Amino acid sequence: MQEFDIRHSVLVRITHWINAAAFVGLVVSGIAILLAHPRLYWGETGGIGTPSLLDLPLPFMLTGQSGWGRSLHFLSAWVCVLNGLLYLVYGMRTRHFKEDLIPARKNLSTQSYNMLQRLAYSTVVFVLFPLMIWTGFAMSPAITSVFPWIVTLLSGQQSARTIHFVVTNLLVIFLGVHLAMVFLSGFTTNMRAMLTGRARKELHADPS
């Protein structure tokens, strides 16, 4: 027999899909911005004719996409930040992080997918996303003029840009693994759980 059990609260589902849409906007607009200058540097300054840390195998596209890319990136970033703050407050008030994300110390040595999944999500929520926001703020002259330590601790705006690029790639890899696990563990069940909050589970009849 089958029954439905609650998997995700309304707020978790809403923030999940808002964050997914914002992340897509960030990636698309980030690519547009990167194409305007596909080189990475370390320190405070960097530009054409100066030594670069990494030359990405992408063409220079100096016009056409940078304007809309920056506008979409700015909008998506603030949606992601505000949505993340809402999720953070909810997670702290409802003990969602402690009960559903942070693995118990006694389970750290257990080789289970559930433990690895919790570690991955915890790393994204508490390390990668905050680092992404920090490096994004460090590239904003308006913010760094008020809080210069934000960029100083990262050794400069170009360093922040490079770290931002690396963290973005880690998040994209996480997204790819996340989508693969959604399909492998049951696409229909997982999508139902994230859309409706209810997932179907199998119950076996008592043989007695």
C-alpha positions as a Python dict, from the first residue, in 0.01 Angstrom:
ca = {
    (1, 'M'): (0, 0, 0),
    (2, 'Q'): (101, 364, -37),
    (3, 'E'): (60, 681, 162),
    (4, 'F'): (184, 1037, 139),
    (5, 'D'): (423, 1184, 391),
    (6, 'I'): (529, 1548, 429),
    (7, 'R'): (876, 1616, 294),
    (8, 'H'): (919, 1993, 261),
    (9, 'S'): (743, 2292, 416),
    (10, 'V'): (583, 2563, 202),
    (11, 'L'): (858, 2815, 277),
    (12, 'V'): (1137, 2568, 195),
    (13, 'R'): (972, 2490, -139),
    (14, 'I'): (913, 2855, -227),
    (15, 'T'): (1266, 2964, -138),
    (16, 'H'): (1407, 2662, -326),
    (17, 'W'): (1241, 2758, -654),
    (18, 'I'): (1311, 3129, -615),
    (19, 'N'): (1675, 3047, -551),
    (20, 'A'): (1684, 2812, -851),
    (21, 'A'): (1549, 3087, -1081),
    (22, 'A'): (1787, 3346, -935),
    (23, 'F'): (2084, 3112, -975),
    (24, 'V'): (2001, 3053, -1342),
    (25, 'G'): (1984, 3430, -1390),
    (26, 'L'): (2320, 3470, -1215),
    (27, 'V'): (2490, 3205, -1429),
    (28, 'V'): (2352, 3337, -1760),
    (29, 'S'): (2433, 3700, -1678),
    (30, 'G'): (2769, 3600, -1530),
    (31, 'I'): (2868, 3435, -1858),
    (32, 'A'): (2769, 3751, -2044),
    (33, 'I'): (2984, 3963, -1811),
    (34, 'L'): (3275, 3720, -1834),
    (35, 'L'): (3273, 3727, -2214),
    (36, 'A'): (3348, 4100, -2199),
    (37, 'H'): (3685, 4014, -2042),
    (38, 'P'): (3756, 3639, -2009),
    (39, 'R'): (4074, 3675, -1806),
    (40, 'L'): (4131, 3640, -1433),
    (41, 'Y'): (4381, 3827, -1218),
    (42, 'W'): (4499, 3845, -858),
    (43, 'G'): (4529, 4166, -660),
    (44, 'E'): (4363, 4502, -706),
    (45, 'T'): (4404, 4570, -1077),
    (46, 'G'): (4406, 4381, -1404),
    (47, 'G'): (4339, 4452, -1769),
    (48, 'I'): (4442, 4397, -2127),
    (49, 'G'): (4820, 4415, -2154),
    (50, 'T'): (4883, 4317, -1792),
    (51, 'P'): (4987, 3968, -1673),
    (52, 'S'): (4685, 3749, -1601),
    (53, 'L'): (4642, 3459, -1361),
    (54, 'L'): (4430, 3261, -1606),
    (55, 'D'): (4323, 3317, -1966),
    (56, 'L'): (3990, 3146, -2020),
    (57, 'P'): (3937, 2983, -2363),
    (58, 'L'): (3654, 3221, -2445),
    (59, 'P'): (3627, 3494, -2711),
    (60, 'F'): (3636, 3861, -2620),
    (61, 'M'): (3292, 4016, -2675),
    (62, 'L'): (3340, 4374, -2566),
    (63, 'T'): (3000, 4505, -2677),
    (64, 'G'): (2640, 4390, -2688),
    (65, 'Q'): (2595, 4175, -2379),
    (66, 'S'): (2766, 4342, -2086),
    (67, 'G'): (2492, 4599, -2015),
    (68, 'W'): (2197, 4363, -1984),
    (69, 'G'): (2425, 4107, -1821),
    (70, 'R'): (2521, 4341, -1538),
    (71, 'S'): (2160, 4451, -1486),
    (72, 'L'): (2032, 4092, -1470),
    (73, 'H'): (2324, 3991, -1248),
    (74, 'F'): (2252, 4273, -1003),
    (75, 'L'): (1880, 4189, -989),
    (76, 'S'): (1936, 3813, -955),
    (77, 'A'): (2200, 3865, -687),
    (78, 'W'): (1971, 4069, -462),
    (79, 'V'): (1685, 3824, -511),
    (80, 'C'): (1922, 3545, -409),
    (81, 'V'): (2050, 3738, -104),
    (82, 'L'): (1705, 3834, 28),
    (83, 'N'): (1566, 3489, -43),
    (84, 'G'): (1867, 3335, 132),
    (85, 'L'): (1816, 3554, 439),
    (86, 'L'): (1453, 3443, 459),
    (87, 'Y'): (1561, 3079, 435),
    (88, 'L'): (1831, 3137, 698),
    (89, 'V'): (1588, 3290, 948),
    (90, 'Y'): (1340, 3009, 888),
    (91, 'G'): (1608, 2744, 926),
    (92, 'M'): (1727, 2887, 1256),
    (93, 'R'): (1379, 2934, 1404),
    (94, 'T'): (1252, 2588, 1307),
    (95, 'R'): (1577, 2396, 1372),
    (96, 'H'): (1565, 2293, 1005),
    (97, 'F'): (1943, 2322, 973),
    (98, 'K'): (2021, 2114, 1281),
    (99, 'E'): (1766, 1844, 1210),
    (100, 'D'): (1780, 1822, 829),
    (101, 'L'): (2114, 1962, 708),
    (102, 'I'): (2389, 1945, 968),
    (103, 'P'): (2499, 1582, 1014),
    (104, 'A'): (2526, 1452, 1368),
    (105, 'R'): (2884, 1405, 1488),
    (106, 'K'): (2824, 1036, 1552),
    (107, 'N'): (2732, 990, 1185),
    (108, 'L'): (3039, 1159, 1035),
    (109, 'S'): (3216, 825, 997),
    (110, 'T'): (2914, 655, 843),
    (111, 'Q'): (2952, 605, 471),
    (112, 'S'): (2594, 679, 373),
    (113, 'Y'): (2448, 890, 94),
    (114, 'N'): (2232, 1072, 347),
    (115, 'M'): (2537, 1184, 544),
    (116, 'L'): (2725, 1292, 231),
    (117, 'Q'): (2418, 1474, 103),
    (118, 'R'): (2385, 1665, 429),
    (119, 'L'): (2753, 1761, 422),
    (120, 'A'): (2722, 1882, 63),
    (121, 'Y'): (2414, 2093, 133),
    (122, 'S'): (2568, 2233, 452),
    (123, 'T'): (2881, 2334, 261),
    (124, 'V'): (2672, 2510, -4),
    (125, 'V'): (2449, 2691, 248),
    (126, 'F'): (2712, 2788, 505),
    (127, 'V'): (3033, 2821, 297),
    (128, 'L'): (2986, 2864, -78),
    (129, 'F'): (2685, 3094, -83),
    (130, 'P'): (2825, 3329, 187),
    (131, 'L'): (3158, 3337, 1),
    (132, 'M'): (2975, 3412, -323),
    (133, 'I'): (2792, 3704, -159),
    (134, 'W'): (3111, 3832, 5),
    (135, 'T'): (3312, 3832, -318),
    (136, 'G'): (3019, 3991, -502),
    (137, 'F'): (3007, 4275, -250),
    (138, 'A'): (3386, 4310, -275),
    (139, 'M'): (3350, 4391, -646),
    (140, 'S'): (3104, 4673, -579),
    (141, 'P'): (3276, 5015, -551),
    (142, 'A'): (2970, 5156, -370),
    (143, 'I'): (2994, 4894, -96),
    (144, 'T'): (3374, 4883, -66),
    (145, 'S'): (3388, 5262, -34),
    (146, 'V'): (3191, 5225, 290),
    (147, 'F'): (3337, 4891, 402),
    (148, 'P'): (3688, 4874, 249),
    (149, 'W'): (3785, 4574, 463),
    (150, 'I'): (3550, 4358, 255),
    (151, 'V'): (3785, 4376, -42),
    (152, 'T'): (4108, 4425, 157),
    (153, 'L'): (4073, 4084, 321),
    (154, 'L'): (4053, 3928, -27),
    (155, 'S'): (4367, 4110, -151),
    (156, 'G'): (4180, 4326, -402),
    (157, 'Q'): (3887, 4343, -642),
    (158, 'Q'): (4051, 4121, -904),
    (159, 'S'): (4117, 3858, -637),
    (160, 'A'): (3749, 3879, -540),
    (161, 'R'): (3652, 3833, -906),
    (162, 'T'): (3873, 3525, -938),
    (163, 'I'): (3739, 3369, -617),
    (164, 'H'): (3386, 3453, -734),
    (165, 'F'): (3454, 3261, -1057),
    (166, 'V'): (3591, 2955, -873),
    (167, 'V'): (3298, 2944, -629),
    (168, 'T'): (3054, 2976, -918),
    (169, 'N'): (3206, 2669, -1083),
    (170, 'L'): (3181, 2473, -756),
    (171, 'L'): (2813, 2566, -728),
    (172, 'V'): (2748, 2465, -1089),
    (173, 'I'): (2916, 2128, -1022),
    (174, 'F'): (2700, 2087, -712),
    (175, 'L'): (2390, 2169, -917),
    (176, 'G'): (2486, 1906, -1175),
    (177, 'V'): (2533, 1640, -907),
    (178, 'H'): (2211, 1749, -737),
    (179, 'L'): (2011, 1713, -1061),
    (180, 'A'): (2171, 1375, -1131),
    (181, 'M'): (2070, 1249, -786),
    (182, 'V'): (1717, 1380, -836),
    (183, 'F'): (1686, 1164, -1147),
    (184, 'L'): (1863, 861, -1003),
    (185, 'S'): (1665, 854, -679),
    (186, 'G'): (1328, 902, -848),
    (187, 'F'): (1248, 1211, -1052),
    (188, 'T'): (870, 1195, -1013),
    (189, 'T'): (881, 1141, -638),
    (190, 'N'): (1138, 1414, -581),
    (191, 'M'): (959, 1667, -799),
    (192, 'R'): (628, 1593, -628),
    (193, 'A'): (793, 1645, -290),
    (194, 'M'): (942, 1980, -392),
    (195, 'L'): (628, 2102, -568),
    (196, 'T'): (357, 1982, -330),
    (197, 'G'): (549, 1900, -13),
    (198, 'R'): (419, 1546, -20),
    (199, 'A'): (602, 1239, -146),
    (200, 'R'): (467, 889, -194),
    (201, 'K'): (635, 611, 1),
    (202, 'E'): (580, 242, -14),
    (203, 'L'): (437, 63, 288),
    (204, 'H'): (450, -312, 312),
    (205, 'A'): (163, -502, 472),
    (206, 'D'): (231, -665, 806),
    (207, 'P'): (288, -1038, 732),
    (208, 'S'): (127, -1134, 1062),
}
